mmCIF file of C-alpha atoms in Angstrom:
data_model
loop_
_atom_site.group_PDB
_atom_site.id
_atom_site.type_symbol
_atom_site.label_atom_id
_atom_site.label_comp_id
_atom_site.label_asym_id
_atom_site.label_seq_id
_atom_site.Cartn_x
_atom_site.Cartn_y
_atom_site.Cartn_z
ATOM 1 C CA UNK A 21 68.914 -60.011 -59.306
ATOM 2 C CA UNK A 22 69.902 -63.910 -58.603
ATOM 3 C CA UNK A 23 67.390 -66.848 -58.126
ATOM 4 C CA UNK A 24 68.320 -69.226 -55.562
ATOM 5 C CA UNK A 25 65.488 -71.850 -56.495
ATOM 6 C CA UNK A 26 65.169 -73.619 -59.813
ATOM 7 C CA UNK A 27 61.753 -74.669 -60.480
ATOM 8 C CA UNK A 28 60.345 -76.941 -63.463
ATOM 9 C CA UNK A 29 56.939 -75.737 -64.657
ATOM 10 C CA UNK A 30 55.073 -77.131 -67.550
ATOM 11 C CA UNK A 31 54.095 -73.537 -68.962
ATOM 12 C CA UNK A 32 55.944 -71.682 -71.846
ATOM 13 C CA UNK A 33 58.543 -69.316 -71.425
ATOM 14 C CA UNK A 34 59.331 -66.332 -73.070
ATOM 15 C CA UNK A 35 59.727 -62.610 -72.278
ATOM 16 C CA UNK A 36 56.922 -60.724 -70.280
ATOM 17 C CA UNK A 37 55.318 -64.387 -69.752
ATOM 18 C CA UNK A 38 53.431 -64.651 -66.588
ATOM 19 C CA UNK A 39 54.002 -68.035 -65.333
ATOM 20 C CA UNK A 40 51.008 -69.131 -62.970
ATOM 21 C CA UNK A 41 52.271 -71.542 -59.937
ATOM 22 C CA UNK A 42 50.127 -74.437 -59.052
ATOM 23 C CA UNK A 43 49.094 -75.057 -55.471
ATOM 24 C CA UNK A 44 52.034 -77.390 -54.566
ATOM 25 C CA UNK A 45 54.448 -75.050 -56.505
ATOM 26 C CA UNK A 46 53.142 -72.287 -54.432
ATOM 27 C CA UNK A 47 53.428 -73.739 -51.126
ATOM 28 C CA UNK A 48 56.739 -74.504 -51.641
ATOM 29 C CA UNK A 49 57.865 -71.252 -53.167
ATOM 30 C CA UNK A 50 55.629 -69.069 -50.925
ATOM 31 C CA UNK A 51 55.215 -71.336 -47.697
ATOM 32 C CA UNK A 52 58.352 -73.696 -47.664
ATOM 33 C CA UNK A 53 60.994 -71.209 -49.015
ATOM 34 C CA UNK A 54 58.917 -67.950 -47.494
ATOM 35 C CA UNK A 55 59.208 -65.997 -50.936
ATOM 36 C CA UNK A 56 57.543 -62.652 -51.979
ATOM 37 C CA UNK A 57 56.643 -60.643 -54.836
ATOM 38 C CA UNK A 58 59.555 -59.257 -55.765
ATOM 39 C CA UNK A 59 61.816 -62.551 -55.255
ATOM 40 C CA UNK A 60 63.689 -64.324 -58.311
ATOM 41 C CA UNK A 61 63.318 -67.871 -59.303
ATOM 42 C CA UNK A 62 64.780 -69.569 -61.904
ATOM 43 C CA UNK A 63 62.308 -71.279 -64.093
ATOM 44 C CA UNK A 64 63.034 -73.827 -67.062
ATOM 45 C CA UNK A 65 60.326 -76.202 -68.900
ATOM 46 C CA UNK A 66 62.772 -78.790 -70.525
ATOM 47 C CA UNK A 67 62.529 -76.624 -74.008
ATOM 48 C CA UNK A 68 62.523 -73.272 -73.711
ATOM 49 C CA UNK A 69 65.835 -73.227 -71.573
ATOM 50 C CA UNK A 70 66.189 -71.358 -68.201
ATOM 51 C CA UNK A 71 64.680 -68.274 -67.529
ATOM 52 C CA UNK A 72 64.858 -65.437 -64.523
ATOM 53 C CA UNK A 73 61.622 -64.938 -63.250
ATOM 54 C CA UNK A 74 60.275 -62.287 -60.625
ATOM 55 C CA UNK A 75 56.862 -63.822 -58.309
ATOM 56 C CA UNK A 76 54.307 -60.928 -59.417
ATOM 57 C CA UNK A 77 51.735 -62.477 -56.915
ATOM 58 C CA UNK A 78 52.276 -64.865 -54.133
ATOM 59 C CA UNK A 79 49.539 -66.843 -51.990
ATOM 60 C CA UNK A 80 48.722 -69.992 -50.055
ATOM 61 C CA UNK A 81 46.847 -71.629 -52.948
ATOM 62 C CA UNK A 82 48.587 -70.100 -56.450
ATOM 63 C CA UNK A 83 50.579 -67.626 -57.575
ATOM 64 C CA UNK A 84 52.573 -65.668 -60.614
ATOM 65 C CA UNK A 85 55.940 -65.067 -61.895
ATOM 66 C CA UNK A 86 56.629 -63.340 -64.682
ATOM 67 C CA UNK A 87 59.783 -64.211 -67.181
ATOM 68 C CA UNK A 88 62.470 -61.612 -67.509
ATOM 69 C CA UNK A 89 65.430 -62.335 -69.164
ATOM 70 C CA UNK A 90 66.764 -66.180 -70.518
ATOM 71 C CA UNK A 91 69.605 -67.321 -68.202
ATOM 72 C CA UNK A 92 70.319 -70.509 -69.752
ATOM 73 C CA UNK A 93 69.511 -72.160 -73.297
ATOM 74 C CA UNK A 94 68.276 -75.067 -73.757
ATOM 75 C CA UNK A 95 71.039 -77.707 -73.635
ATOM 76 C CA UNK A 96 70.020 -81.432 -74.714
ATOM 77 C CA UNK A 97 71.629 -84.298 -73.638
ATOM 78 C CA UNK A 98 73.220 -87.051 -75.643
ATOM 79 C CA UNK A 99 70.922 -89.005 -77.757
ATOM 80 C CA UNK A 100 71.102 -91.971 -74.516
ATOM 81 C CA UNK A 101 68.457 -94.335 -73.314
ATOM 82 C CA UNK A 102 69.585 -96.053 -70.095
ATOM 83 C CA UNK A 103 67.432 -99.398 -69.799
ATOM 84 C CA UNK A 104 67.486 -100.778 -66.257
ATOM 85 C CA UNK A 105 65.314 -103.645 -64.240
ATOM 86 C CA UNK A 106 63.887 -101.881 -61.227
ATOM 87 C CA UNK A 107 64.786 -102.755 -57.558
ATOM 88 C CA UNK A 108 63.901 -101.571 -54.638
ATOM 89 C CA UNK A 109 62.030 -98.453 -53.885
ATOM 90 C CA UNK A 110 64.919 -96.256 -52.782
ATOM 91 C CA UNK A 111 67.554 -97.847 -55.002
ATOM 92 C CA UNK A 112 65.015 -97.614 -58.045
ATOM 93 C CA UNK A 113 64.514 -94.107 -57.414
ATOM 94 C CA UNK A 114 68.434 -93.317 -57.352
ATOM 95 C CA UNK A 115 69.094 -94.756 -60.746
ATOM 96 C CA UNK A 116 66.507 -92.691 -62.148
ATOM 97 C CA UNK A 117 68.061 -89.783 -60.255
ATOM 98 C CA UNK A 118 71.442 -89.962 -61.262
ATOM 99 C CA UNK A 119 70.667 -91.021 -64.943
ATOM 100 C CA UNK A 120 68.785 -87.245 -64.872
ATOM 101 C CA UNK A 121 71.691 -85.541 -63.307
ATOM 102 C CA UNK A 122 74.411 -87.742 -65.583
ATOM 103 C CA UNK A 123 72.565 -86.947 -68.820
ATOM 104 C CA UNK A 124 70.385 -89.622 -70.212
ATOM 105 C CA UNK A 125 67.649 -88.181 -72.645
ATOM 106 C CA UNK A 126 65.261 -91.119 -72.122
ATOM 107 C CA UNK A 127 65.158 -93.670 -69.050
ATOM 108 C CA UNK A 128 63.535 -97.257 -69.573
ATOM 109 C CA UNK A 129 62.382 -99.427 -66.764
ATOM 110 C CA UNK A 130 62.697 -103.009 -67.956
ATOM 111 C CA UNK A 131 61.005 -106.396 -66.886
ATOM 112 C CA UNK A 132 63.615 -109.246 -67.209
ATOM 113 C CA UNK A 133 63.108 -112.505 -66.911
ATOM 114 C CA UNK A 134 64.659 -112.482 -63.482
ATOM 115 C CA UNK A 135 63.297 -109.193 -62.326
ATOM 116 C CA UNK A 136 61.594 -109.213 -59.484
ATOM 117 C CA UNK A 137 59.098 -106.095 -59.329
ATOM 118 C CA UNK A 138 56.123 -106.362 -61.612
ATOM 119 C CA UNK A 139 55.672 -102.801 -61.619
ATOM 120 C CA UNK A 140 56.178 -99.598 -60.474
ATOM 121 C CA UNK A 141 55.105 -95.632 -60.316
ATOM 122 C CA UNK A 142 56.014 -94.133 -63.439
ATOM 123 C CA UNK A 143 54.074 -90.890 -62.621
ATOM 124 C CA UNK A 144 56.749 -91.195 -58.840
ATOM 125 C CA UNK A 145 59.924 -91.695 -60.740
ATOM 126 C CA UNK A 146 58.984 -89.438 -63.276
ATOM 127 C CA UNK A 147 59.081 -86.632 -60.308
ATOM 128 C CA UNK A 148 62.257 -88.146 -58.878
ATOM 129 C CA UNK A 149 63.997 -86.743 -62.834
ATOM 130 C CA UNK A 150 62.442 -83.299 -62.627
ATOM 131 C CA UNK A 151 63.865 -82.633 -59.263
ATOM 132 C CA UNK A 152 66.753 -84.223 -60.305
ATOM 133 C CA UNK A 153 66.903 -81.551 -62.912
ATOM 134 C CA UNK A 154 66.176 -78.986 -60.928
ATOM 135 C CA UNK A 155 68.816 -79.693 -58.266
ATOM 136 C CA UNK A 156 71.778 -79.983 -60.794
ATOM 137 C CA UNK A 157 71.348 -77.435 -62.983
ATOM 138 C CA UNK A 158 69.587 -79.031 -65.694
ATOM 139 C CA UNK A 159 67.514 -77.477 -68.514
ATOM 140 C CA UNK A 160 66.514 -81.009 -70.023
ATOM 141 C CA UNK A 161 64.087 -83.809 -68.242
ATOM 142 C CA UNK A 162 64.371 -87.004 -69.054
ATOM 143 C CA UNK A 163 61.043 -88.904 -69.808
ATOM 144 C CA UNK A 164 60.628 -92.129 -67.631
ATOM 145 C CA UNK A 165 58.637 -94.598 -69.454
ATOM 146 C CA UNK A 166 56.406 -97.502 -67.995
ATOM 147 C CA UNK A 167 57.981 -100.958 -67.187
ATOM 148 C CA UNK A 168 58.466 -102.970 -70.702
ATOM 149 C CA UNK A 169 59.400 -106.301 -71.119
ATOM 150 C CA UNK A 170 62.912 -106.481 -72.284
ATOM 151 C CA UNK A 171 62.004 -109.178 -74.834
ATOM 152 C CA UNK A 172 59.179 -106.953 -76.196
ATOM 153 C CA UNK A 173 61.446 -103.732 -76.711
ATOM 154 C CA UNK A 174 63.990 -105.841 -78.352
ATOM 155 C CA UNK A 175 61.722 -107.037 -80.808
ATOM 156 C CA UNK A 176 61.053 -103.974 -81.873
ATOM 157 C CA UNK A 177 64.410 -102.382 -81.497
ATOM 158 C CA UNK A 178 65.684 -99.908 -83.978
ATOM 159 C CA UNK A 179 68.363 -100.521 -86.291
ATOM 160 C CA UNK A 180 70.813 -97.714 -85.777
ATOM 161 C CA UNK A 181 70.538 -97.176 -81.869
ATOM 162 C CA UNK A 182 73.789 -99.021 -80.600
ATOM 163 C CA UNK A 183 73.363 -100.905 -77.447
ATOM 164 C CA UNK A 184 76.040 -101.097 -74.332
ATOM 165 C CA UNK A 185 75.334 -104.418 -73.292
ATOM 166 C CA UNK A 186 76.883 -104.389 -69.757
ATOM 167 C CA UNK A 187 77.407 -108.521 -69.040
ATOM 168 C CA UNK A 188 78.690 -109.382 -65.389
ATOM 169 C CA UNK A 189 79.715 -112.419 -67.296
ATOM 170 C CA UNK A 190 81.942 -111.074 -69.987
ATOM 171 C CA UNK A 191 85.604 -109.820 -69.319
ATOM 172 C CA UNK A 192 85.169 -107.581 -71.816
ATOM 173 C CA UNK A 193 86.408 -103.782 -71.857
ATOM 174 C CA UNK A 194 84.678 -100.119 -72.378
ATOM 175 C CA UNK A 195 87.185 -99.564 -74.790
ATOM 176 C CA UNK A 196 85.462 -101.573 -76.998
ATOM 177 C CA UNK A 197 83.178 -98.235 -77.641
ATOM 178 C CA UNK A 198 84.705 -96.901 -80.380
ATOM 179 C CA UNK A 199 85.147 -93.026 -81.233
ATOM 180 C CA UNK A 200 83.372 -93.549 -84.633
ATOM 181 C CA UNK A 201 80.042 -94.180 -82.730
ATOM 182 C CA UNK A 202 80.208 -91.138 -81.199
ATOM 183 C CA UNK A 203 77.267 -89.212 -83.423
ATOM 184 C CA UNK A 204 74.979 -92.241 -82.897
ATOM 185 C CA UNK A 205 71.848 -93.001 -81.514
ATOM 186 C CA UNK A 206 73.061 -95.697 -77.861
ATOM 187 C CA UNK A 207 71.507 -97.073 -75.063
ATOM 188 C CA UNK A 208 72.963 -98.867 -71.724
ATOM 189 C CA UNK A 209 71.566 -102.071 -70.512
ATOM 190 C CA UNK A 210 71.860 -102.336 -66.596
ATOM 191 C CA UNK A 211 70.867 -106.326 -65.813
ATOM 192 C CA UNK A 212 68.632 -106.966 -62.406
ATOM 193 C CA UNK A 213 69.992 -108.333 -59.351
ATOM 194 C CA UNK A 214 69.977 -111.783 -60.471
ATOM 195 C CA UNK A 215 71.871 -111.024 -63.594
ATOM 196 C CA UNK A 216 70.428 -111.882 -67.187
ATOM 197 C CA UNK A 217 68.998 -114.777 -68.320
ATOM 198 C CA UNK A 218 70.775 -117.302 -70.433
ATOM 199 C CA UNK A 219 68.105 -116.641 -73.256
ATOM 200 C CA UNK A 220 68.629 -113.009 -72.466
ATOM 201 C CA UNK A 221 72.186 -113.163 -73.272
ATOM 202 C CA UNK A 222 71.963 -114.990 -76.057
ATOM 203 C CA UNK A 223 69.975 -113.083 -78.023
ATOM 204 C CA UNK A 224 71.998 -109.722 -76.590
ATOM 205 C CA UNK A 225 75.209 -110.681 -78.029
ATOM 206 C CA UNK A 226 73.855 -111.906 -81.234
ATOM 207 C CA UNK A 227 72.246 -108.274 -81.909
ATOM 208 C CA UNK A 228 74.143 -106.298 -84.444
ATOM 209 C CA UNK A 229 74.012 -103.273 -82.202
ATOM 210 C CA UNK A 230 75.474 -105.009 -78.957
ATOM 211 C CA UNK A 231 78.508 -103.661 -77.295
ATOM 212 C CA UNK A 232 79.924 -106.239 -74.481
ATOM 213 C CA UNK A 233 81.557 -104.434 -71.938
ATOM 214 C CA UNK A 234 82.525 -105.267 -68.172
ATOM 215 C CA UNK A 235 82.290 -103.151 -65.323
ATOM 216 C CA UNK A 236 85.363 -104.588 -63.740
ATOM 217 C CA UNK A 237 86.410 -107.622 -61.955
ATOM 218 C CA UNK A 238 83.475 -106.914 -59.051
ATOM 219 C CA UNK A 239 80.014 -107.642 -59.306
ATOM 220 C CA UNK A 240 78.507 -104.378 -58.992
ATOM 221 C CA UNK A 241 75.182 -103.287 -57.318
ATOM 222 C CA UNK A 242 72.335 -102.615 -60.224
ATOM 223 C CA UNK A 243 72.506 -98.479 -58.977
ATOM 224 C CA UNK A 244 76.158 -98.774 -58.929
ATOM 225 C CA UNK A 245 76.461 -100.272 -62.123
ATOM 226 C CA UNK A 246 74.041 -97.329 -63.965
ATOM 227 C CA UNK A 247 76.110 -95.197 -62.799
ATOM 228 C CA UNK A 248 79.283 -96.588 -63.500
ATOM 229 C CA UNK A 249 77.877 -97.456 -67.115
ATOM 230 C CA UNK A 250 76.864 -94.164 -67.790
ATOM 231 C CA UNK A 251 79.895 -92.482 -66.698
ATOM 232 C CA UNK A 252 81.633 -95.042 -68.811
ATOM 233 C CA UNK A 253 80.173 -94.136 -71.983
ATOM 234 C CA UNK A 254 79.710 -90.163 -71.217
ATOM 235 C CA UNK A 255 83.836 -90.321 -71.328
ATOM 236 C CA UNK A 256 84.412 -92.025 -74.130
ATOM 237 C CA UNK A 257 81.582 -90.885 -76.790
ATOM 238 C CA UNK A 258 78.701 -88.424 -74.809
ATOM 239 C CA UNK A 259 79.439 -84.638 -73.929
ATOM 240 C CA UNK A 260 81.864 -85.110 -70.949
ATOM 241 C CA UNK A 261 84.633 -86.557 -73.643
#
């Protein structure tokens, strides 16, 4: 038996668990996808791995599967924070998409001083990295924080978590991330669409954790630029290397 639908629930997952589906979950499963009892789905929680499940009962408003056998263990991502100044709507929700499908453990909206939304859904683009997850295979979700100010996280930044400062301004080179920083704690700093600040950059690359790096001769788009960051660092010191 093969499940053609990954699904993230909340709920533990072990052998012989039952797994009860929520409303939504169970019109999708059960209306959308016109599943049975007896049908597979593969279900993962972001720490118990993936699991083959069987639907036990199936209805309009809920359901059950029950866990079978563990498909998949749990497989964490790199110890990565990708910091980025939200857009708009569609282009916000594609960073967070591909930073859940490219393997960041932790994604951080940032307010810069020339960022232009004020806030945003954190509860929306928190859904956007679960299906994310669920579409590429992924046993891990991300957590999407609220919108900080960048000046306020930096203040309070920690000392070992290396930063990939990614300047529009600089010429500098992602060879510059050395192999010896492989095993540490990173993030990637994606500027908004107006660039950074002159007070931002300042104090950037006079942190003891910045890494200057350029993402080529071309100003890049802010979703471009995540992704090209991220791919960046995942070959030279994440789990694609």
């Amino acid at each position: 038996m093969s499940a053609k639908i990954r699904l993230y629930v909340e709920h533990p997952l072990a052998p012989g668990q039952p797994v009860p589906m929520s409303r939504d979950q169970a019109h999708y499963l059960f209306g959308v996808m016109r599943l049975d009892v007896g049908a597979a789905v593969a279900l993962f929680n972001g720490r118990d791995g993936e699991w083959l499940a069987q639907v036990t009962e199936a209805g309009k408003r809920g359901g059950t599967l029950v866990c079978e056998t563990q498909t998949r263990p749990l497989q964490l991502p790199p110890d990565l924070w990708l910091l980025f100044a939200p857009i708009k709507k569609a282009r916000t929700d594609f960073i967070v998409e591909k930073a859940a499908e490219m393997g960041a453990a932790r994604i951080v909206p940032v307010q810069t001083d020339f960022t232009n939304s004020e806030r945003i859904r954190q509860d929306r683009l928190q859904a956007h990295a679960i299906e994310a997850a669920e579409q590429c295979g992924g046993t891990y979700v991300p957590e999407v924080t609220d919108l900080q100010k960048l000046s306020r996280l930096l203040d309070t930044w920690p000392a070992d978590r290396q930063l990939m400062f990614c300047d529009e301004a600089e010429a500098g080179s992602a060879l510059r991330l050395a192999s010896e920083a492989r095993n540490k704690p990173w993030a990637i700093l994606i500027g908004p669409e107006g660039g950074f600040s002159e007070a931002e950059r300042k104090r950037l690359h006079a942190m003891e954790q910045s890494h200057i790096v350029s993402l080529g001769p071309r100003i890049l788009r802010a979703d471009t630029a995540a992704v090209a960051a991220m791919t960046l660092w995942q070959q030279a010191l994440g789990d694609w290397a």
